[in-house]
mmCIF file of C-alpha atoms and ligand atoms in Angstrom:
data_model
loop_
_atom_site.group_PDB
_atom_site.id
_atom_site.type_symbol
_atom_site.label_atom_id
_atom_site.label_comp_id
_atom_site.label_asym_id
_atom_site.label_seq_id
_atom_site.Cartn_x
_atom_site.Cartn_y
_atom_site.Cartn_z
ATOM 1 C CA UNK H 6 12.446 -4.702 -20.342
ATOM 2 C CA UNK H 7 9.393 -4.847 -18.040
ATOM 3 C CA UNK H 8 8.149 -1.834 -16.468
ATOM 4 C CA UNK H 9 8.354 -1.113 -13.042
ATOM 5 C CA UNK H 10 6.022 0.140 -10.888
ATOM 6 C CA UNK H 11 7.145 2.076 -7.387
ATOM 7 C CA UNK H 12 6.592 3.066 -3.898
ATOM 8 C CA UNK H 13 7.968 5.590 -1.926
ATOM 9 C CA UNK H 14 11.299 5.498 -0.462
ATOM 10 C CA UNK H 15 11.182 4.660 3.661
ATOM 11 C CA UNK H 16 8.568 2.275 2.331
ATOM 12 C CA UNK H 17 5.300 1.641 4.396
ATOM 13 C CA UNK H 18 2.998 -1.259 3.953
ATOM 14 C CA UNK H 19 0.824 0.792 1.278
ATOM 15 C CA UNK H 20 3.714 1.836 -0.563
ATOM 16 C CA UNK H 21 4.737 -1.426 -0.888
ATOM 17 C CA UNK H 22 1.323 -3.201 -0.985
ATOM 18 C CA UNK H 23 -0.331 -0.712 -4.051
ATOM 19 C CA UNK H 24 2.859 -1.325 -6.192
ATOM 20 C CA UNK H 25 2.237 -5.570 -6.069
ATOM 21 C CA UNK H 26 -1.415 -4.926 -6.278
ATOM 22 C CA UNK H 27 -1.208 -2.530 -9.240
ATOM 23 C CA UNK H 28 1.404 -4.856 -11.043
ATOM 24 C CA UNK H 29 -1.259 -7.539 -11.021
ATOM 25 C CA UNK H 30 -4.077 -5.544 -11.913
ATOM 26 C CA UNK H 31 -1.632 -4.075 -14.753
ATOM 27 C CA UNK H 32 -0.171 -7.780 -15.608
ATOM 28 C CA UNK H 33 -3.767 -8.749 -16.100
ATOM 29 C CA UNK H 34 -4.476 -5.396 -18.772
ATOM 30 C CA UNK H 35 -1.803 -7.034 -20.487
ATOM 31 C CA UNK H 36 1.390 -4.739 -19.829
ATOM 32 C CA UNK H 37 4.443 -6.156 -18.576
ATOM 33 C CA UNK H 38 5.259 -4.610 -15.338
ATOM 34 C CA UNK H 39 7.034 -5.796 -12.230
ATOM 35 C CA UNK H 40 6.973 -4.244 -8.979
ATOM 36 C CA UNK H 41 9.595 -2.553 -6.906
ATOM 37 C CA UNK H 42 10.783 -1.131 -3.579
ATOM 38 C CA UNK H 43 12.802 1.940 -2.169
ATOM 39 C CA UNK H 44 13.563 -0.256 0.920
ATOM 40 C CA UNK H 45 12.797 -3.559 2.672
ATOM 41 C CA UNK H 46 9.307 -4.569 4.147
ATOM 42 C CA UNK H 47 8.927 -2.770 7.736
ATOM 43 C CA UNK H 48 7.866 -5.488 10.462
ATOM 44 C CA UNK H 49 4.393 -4.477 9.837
ATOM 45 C CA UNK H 50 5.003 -5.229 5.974
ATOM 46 C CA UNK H 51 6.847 -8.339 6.756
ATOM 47 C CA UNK H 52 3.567 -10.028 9.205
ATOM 48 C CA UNK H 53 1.026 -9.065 6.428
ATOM 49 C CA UNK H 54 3.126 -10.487 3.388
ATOM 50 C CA UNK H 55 3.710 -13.619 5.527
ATOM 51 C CA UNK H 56 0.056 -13.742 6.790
ATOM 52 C CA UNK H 57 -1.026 -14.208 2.928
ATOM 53 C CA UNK H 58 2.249 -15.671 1.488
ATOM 54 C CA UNK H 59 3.450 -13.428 -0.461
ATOM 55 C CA UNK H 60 6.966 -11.896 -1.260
ATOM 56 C CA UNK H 61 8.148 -8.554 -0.794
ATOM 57 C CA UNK H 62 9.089 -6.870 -4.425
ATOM 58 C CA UNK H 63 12.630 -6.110 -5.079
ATOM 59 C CA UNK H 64 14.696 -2.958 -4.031
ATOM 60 C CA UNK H 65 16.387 -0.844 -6.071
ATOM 61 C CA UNK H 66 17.213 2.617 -5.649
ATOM 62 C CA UNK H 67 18.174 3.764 -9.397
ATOM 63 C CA UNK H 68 16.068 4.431 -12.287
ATOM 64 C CA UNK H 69 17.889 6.284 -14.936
ATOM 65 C CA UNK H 70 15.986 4.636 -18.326
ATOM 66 C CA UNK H 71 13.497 2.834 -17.148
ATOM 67 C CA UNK H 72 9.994 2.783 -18.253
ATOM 68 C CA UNK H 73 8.295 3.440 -14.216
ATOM 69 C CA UNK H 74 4.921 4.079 -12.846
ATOM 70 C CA UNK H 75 4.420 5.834 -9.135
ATOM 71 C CA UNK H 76 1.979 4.301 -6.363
ATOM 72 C CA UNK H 77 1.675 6.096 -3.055
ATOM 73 C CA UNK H 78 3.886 9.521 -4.046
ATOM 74 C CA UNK H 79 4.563 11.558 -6.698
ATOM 75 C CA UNK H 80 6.930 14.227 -4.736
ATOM 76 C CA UNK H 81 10.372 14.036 -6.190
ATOM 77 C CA UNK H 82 12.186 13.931 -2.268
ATOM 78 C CA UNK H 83 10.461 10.224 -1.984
ATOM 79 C CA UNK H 84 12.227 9.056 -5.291
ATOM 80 C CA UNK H 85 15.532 7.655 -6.271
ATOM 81 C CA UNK H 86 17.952 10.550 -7.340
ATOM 82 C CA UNK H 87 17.800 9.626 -10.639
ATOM 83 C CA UNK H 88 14.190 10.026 -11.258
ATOM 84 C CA UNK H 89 14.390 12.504 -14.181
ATOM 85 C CA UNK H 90 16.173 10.106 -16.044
ATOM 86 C CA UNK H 91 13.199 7.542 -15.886
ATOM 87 C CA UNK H 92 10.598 7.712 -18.631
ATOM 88 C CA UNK H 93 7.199 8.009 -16.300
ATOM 89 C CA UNK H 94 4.159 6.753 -17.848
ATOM 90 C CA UNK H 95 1.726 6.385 -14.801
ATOM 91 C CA UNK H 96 0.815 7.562 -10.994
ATOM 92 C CA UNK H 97 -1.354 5.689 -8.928
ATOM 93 C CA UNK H 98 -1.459 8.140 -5.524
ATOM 94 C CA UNK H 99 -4.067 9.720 -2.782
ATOM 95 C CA UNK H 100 -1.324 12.114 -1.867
ATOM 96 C CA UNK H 101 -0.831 16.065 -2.588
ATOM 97 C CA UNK H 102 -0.217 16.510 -5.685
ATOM 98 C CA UNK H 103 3.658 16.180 -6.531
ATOM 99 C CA UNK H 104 6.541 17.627 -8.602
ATOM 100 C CA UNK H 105 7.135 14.956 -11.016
ATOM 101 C CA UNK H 106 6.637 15.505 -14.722
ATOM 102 C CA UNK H 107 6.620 13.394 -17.948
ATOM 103 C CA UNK H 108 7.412 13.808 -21.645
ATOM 104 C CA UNK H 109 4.115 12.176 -22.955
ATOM 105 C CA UNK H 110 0.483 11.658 -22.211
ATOM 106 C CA UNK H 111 0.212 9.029 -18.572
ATOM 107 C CA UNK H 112 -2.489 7.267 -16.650
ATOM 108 C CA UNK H 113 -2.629 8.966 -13.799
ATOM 109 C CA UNK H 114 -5.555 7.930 -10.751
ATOM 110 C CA UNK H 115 -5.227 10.851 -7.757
ATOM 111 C CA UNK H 116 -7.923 10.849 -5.452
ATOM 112 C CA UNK H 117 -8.369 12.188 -1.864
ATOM 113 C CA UNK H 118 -8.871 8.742 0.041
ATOM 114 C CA UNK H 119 -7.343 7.278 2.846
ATOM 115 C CA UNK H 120 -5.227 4.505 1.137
ATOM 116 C CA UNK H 121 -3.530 4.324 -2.855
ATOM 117 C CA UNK H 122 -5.334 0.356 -2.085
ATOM 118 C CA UNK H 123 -9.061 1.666 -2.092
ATOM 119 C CA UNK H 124 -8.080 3.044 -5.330
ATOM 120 C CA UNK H 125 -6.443 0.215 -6.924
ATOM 121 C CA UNK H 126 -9.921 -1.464 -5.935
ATOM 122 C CA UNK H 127 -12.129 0.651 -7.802
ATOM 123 C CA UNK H 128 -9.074 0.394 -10.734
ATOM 124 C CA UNK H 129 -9.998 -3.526 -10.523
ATOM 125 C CA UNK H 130 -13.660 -3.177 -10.400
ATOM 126 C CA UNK H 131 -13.648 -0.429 -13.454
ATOM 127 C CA UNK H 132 -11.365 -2.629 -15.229
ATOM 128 C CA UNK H 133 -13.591 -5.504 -14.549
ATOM 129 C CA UNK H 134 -10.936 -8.279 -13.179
ATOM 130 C CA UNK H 135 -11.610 -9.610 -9.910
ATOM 131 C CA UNK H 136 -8.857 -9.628 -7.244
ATOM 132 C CA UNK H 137 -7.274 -12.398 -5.610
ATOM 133 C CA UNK H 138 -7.532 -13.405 -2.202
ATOM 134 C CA UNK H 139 -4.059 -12.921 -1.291
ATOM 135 C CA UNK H 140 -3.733 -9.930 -2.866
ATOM 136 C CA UNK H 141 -7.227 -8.909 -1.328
ATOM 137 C CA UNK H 142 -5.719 -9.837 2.340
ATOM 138 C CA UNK H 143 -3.017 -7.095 1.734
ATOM 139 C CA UNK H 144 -5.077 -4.610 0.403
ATOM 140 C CA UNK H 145 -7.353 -4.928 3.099
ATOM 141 C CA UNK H 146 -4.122 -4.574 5.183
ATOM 142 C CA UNK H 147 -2.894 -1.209 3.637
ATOM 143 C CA UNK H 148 -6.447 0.690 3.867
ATOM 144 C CA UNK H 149 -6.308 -0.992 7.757
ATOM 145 C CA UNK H 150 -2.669 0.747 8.237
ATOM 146 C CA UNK H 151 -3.025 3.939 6.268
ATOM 147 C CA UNK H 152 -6.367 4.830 7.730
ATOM 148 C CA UNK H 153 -5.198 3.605 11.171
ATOM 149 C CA UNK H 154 -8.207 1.411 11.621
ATOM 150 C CA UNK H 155 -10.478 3.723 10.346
ATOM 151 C CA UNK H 156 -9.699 6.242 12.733
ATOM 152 C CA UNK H 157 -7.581 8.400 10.907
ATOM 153 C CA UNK H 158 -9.083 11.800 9.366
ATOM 154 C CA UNK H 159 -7.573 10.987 6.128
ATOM 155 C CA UNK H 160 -10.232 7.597 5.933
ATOM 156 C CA UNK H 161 -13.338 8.233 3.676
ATOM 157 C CA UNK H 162 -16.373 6.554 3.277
ATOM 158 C CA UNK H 163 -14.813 4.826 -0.162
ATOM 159 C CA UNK H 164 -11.833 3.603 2.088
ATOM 160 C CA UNK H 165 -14.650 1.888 4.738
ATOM 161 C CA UNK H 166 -16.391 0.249 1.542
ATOM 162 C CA UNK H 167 -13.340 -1.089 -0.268
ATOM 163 C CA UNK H 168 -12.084 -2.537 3.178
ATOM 164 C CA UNK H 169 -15.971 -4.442 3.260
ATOM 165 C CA UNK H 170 -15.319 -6.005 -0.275
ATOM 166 C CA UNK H 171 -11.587 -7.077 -0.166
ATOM 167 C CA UNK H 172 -12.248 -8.714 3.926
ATOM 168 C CA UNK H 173 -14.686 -10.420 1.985
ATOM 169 C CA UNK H 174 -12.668 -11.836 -0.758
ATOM 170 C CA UNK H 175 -9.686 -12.512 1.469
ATOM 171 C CA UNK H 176 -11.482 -14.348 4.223
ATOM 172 C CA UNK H 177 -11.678 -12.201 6.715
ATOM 173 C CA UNK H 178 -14.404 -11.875 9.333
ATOM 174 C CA UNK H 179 -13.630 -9.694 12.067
ATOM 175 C CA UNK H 180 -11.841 -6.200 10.496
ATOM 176 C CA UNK H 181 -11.667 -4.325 13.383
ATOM 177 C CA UNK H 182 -9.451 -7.701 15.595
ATOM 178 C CA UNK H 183 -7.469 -7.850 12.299
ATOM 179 C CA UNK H 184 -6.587 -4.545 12.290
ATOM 180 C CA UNK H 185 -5.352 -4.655 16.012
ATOM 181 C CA UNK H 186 -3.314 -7.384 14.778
ATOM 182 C CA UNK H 187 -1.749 -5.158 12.188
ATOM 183 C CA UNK H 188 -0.857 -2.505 14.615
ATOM 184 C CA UNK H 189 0.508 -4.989 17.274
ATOM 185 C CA UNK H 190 3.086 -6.016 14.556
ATOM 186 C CA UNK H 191 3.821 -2.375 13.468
ATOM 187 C CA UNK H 192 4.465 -1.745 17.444
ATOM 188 C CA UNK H 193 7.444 -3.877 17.539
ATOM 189 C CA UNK H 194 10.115 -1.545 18.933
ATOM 190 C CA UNK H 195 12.312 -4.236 20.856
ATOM 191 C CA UNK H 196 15.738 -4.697 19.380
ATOM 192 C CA UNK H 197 15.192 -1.985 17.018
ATOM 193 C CA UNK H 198 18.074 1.379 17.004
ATOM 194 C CA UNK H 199 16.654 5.170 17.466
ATOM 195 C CA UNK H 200 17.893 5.051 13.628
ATOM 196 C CA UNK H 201 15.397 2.912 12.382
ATOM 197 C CA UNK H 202 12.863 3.790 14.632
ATOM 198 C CA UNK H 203 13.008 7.277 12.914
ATOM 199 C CA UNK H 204 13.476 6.007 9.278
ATOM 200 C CA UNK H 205 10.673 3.398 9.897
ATOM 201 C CA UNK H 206 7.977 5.687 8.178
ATOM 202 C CA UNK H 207 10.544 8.769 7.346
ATOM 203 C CA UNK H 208 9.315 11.938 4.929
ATOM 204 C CA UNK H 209 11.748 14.584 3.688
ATOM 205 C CA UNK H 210 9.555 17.692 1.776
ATOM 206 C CA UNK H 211 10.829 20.478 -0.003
ATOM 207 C CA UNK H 212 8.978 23.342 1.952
ATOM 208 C CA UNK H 213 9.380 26.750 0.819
ATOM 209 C CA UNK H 214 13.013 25.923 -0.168
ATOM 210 C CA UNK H 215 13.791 24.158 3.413
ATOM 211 C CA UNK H 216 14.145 20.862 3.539
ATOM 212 C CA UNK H 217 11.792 19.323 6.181
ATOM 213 C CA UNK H 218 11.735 15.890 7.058
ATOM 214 C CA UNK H 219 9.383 14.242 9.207
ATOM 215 C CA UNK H 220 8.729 10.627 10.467
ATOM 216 C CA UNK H 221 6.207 9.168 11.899
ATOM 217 C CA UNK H 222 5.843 6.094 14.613
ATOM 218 C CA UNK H 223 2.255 4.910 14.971
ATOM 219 C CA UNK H 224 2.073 2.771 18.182
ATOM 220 C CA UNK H 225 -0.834 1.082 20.682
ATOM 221 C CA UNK H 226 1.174 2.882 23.305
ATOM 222 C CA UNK H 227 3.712 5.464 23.604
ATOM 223 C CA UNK H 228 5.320 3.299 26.655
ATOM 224 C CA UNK H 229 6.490 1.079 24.370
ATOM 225 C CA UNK H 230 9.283 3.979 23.253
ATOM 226 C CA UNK H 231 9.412 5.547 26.624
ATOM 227 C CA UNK H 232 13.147 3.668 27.482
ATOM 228 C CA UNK H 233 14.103 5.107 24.005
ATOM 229 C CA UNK H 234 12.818 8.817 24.251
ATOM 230 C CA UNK H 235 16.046 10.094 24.885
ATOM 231 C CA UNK H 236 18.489 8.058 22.513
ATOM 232 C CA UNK H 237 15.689 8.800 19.617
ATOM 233 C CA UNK H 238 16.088 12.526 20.508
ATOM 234 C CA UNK H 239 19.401 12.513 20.154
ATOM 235 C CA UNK H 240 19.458 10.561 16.739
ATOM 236 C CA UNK H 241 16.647 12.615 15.514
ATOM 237 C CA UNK H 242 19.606 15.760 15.904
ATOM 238 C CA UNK H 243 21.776 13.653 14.116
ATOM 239 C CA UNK H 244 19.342 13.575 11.151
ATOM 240 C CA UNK H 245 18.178 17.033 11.295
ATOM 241 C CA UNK H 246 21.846 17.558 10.945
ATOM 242 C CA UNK H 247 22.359 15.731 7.582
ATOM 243 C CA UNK H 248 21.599 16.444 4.099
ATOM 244 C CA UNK H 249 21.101 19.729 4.984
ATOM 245 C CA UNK H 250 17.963 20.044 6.749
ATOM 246 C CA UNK H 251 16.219 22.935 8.312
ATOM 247 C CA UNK H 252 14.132 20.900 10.782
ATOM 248 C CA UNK H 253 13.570 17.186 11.684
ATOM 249 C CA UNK H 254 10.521 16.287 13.475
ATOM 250 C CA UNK H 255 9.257 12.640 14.713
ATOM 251 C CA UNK H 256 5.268 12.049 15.117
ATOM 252 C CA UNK H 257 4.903 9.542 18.427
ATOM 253 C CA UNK H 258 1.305 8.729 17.108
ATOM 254 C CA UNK H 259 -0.614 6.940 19.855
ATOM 255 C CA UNK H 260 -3.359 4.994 17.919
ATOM 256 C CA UNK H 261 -5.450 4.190 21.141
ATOM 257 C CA UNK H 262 -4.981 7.771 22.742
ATOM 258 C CA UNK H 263 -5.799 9.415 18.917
ATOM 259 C CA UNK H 264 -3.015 12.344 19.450
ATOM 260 C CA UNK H 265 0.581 12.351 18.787
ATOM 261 C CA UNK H 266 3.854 13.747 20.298
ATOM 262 C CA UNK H 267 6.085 15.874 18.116
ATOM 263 C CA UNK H 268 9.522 15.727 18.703
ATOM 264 C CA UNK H 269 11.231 17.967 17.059
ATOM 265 C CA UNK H 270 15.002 19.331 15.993
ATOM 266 C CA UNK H 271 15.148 22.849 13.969
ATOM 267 C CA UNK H 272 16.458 25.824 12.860
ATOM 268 C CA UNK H 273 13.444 27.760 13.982
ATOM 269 C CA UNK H 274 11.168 25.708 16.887
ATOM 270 C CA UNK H 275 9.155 28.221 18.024
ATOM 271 C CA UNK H 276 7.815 28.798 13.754
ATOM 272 C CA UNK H 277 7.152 24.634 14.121
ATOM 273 C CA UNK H 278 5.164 25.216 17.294
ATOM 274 C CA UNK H 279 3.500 27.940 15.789
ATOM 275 C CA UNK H 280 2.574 25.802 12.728
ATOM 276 C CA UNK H 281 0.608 23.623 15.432
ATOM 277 C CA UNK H 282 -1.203 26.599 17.422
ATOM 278 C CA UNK H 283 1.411 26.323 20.243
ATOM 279 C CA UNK H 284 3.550 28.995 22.061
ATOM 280 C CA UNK H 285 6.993 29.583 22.443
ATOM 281 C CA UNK H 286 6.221 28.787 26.357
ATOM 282 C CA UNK H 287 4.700 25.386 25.353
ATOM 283 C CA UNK H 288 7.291 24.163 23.764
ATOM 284 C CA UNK H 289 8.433 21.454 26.770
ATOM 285 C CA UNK H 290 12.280 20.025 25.660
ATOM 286 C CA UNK H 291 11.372 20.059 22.120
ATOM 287 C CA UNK H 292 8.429 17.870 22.170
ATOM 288 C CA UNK H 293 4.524 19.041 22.079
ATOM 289 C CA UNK H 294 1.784 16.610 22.278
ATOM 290 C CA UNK H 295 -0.802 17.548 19.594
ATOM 291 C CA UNK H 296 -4.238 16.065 20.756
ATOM 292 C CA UNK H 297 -6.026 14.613 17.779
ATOM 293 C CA UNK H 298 -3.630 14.516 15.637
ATOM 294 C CA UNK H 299 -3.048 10.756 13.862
ATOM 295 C CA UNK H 300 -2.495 12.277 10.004
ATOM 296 C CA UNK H 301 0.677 13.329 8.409
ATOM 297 C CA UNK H 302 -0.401 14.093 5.321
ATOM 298 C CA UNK H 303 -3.601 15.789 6.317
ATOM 299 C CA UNK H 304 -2.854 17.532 9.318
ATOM 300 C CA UNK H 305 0.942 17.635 9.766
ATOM 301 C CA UNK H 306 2.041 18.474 6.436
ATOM 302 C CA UNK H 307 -0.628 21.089 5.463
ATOM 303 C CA UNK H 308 0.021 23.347 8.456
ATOM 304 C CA UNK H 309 3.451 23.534 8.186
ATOM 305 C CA UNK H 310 3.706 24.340 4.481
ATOM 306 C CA UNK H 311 1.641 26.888 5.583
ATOM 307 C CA UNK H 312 3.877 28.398 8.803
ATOM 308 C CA UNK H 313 7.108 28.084 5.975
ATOM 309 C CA UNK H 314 4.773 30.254 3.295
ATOM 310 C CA UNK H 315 4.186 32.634 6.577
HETATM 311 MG MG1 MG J 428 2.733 5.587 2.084
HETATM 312 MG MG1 MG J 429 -0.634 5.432 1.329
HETATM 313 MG MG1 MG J 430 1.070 6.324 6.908
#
C-alpha cells in the first residue's frame, strides 16, 4: 500500500500544492507515495491546477494504518481524528512546530520560510532531480499565495529565490502580473455562503487548553465582502458555537491595503483585543482593523498564544 503524503485540513493551495510536489520528488527517490487532501481545491487551487493541467489529489479524511507523511502542518487540530493511528514517517512544514509524534526515526524538513514549496525546492535541488514545468508553475503558485506576493512578513529571501528558479522552469515571465492573477481567483466571493467563506482558509489551535479557531480571507478588496459582513458575522457565531470553542475569529486580509479586519466571536473579547494592543473601548461591534497585519501564522497566532499564557 503506497504511502500517502498530506496537507492540512481546510486545505489552501500550499497545502495541497507541497503534498503533489513532494510525492513527485519522493516518487522519483524511489518510494511509493501518493498524495492526498483534507478537502477539495479552493477556487484559487482550482485556477492554478487548471492553469498547468494538473489534478487535484484525492480526499480522504481517515488514516488509522496508514504509512503518512505531513506537508504544510504538523499540529494535531489540522489532521484527521484518527491521526494516532497512522504510522508517520515524514514532515515536510515551515510552520510552528507541532504536536505530532512517531514511533521510529522520520525525515523531517522544518524551516522558517514563507511557503512548505521553497522547501520542497531546495529538497529537489539537494536531491539533485530537476522539477517539472507543471509542477514548477504550482510551486511558483504556492510561494506567490503563501507569501501574498511577497508582501507578507512571513516571505524570506529563500522564498524570493525559489520563486526566480521555478518562474523560470515553468515559463513564466512576469511574477509579480501572475501573482495578481492568483489573488484575483482567490477573491472570488460571488455565489459563495458565509459558511464557506469562513472555512475557505479555516485554523482551529489548541491554545492554553481553549480551542481557538481562526480563518482567514485574503482579498484585493474588502468591498468585495462588504454585502456579506453581516451574514458572515452571524455564521462566524454559529462556529464559535460548535465543537466547543472558546473564540472564533475571521482575518478580512486586504492584500492591496496590507492590514486586516478581525472579526471576532468569544468567550473573552476584550483578552482577544488585548492580544492585538487594542482596548476594551476599541473594540467597534466585534471587529478591529489591525494595520499591517497580512500573517496568521506570524503575527496572529503568536500574540494570542501569548494573551491565553497571560
Ligand atoms: Mg497552508
Ligand atoms: Mg504553507
Ligand atoms: Mg495562508
Amino acid at each position: 500500500m503506497s504511502a500517502w503524503i498530506l496537507g492540512h485540513k481546510n486545505p489552501d493551495s500550499d497545502s495541497i500544492i507541497s503534498a503533489l510536489a513532494c510525492a513527485d520528488l519522493y516518487r522519483r527517490r524511489g518510494l511509493d507515495v501518493q498524495a492526498r487532501a483534507q478537502g477539495k481545491p479552493a477556487p484559487e487551487t482550482q485556477f492554478i491546477l487548471e492553469r498547468f493541467g494538473l489534478e487535484a489529489p484525492e480526499v480522504i479524511d481517515s488514516v488509522a494504518g496508514q504509512d503518512l507523511y505531513l506537508v504544510d502542518f504538523s499540529d494535531k487540530a489540522q489532521a484527521p481524528a484518527d491521526i494516532d493511528q497512522a504510522n508517520l514517517k515524514g514532515i515536510v512544514d515551515h510552520h510552528k512546530l507541532g504536536d505530532v509524534t512517531s514511533s521510529s526515526p522520520i525525515e523531517c524538513v522544518i524551516w522558517p520560510v514563507g511557503c512548505t514549496c521553497t522547501i520542497l525546492k531546495r529538497m529537489y535541488d539537494y536531491a539533485g532531480f530537476d522539477v517539472p514545468a507543471s509542477i514548477a508553475g504550482i510551486m511558483l503558485s504556492a510561494i506567490l499565495s503563501d507569501t501574498v506576493i511577497f508582501k507578507s512578513p512571513t516571505c524570506t529571501e529563500a522564498d524570493r529565490q525559489a520563486a526566480q528558479e521555478l518562474a523560470k522552469i515553468a515559463g513564466i515571465e512576469d511574477i509579480q502580473a501572475f501573482g495578481m492573477e492568483i489573488f484575483k481567483a482567490k477573491s472570488a466571493v460571488a455565489g459563495t455562503s458565509a459558511r464557506e467563506l469562513i472555512f475557505r482558509d479555516f485554523k482551529d489551535f489548541n491554545m492554553n487548553g481553549f480551542k481557538v479557531g481562526v480563518g482567514q480571507l485574503e482579498l484585493v478588496s474588502l468591498d468585495l465582502v462588504a454585502d456579506m459582513k453581516a451574514s458572515i458575522e452571524e455564521e462566524l457565531a454559529r462556529v464559535k458555537s460548535e465543537e466547543g470553542r472558546h473564540t472564533a475569529l475571521l482575518l478580512l486580509t486586504d492584500i492591496m491595503k496590507e492590514g486586516s479586519e478581525l472579526l471576532m466571536v468569544s468567550d473573552d473579547p476584550v483578552r482577544i483585543a488585548k492580544a492585538f494592543g487594542h482596548t476594551e473601548a476599541e473594540l467597534a461591534n466585534g471587529h478591529l482593523w489591525l494595520d499591517g497585519v497580512m500573517s496568521r501564522k506570524k503575527q496572529v497566532v503568536p500574540a494570542l498564544e501569548a494573551a491565553f499564557k497571560a
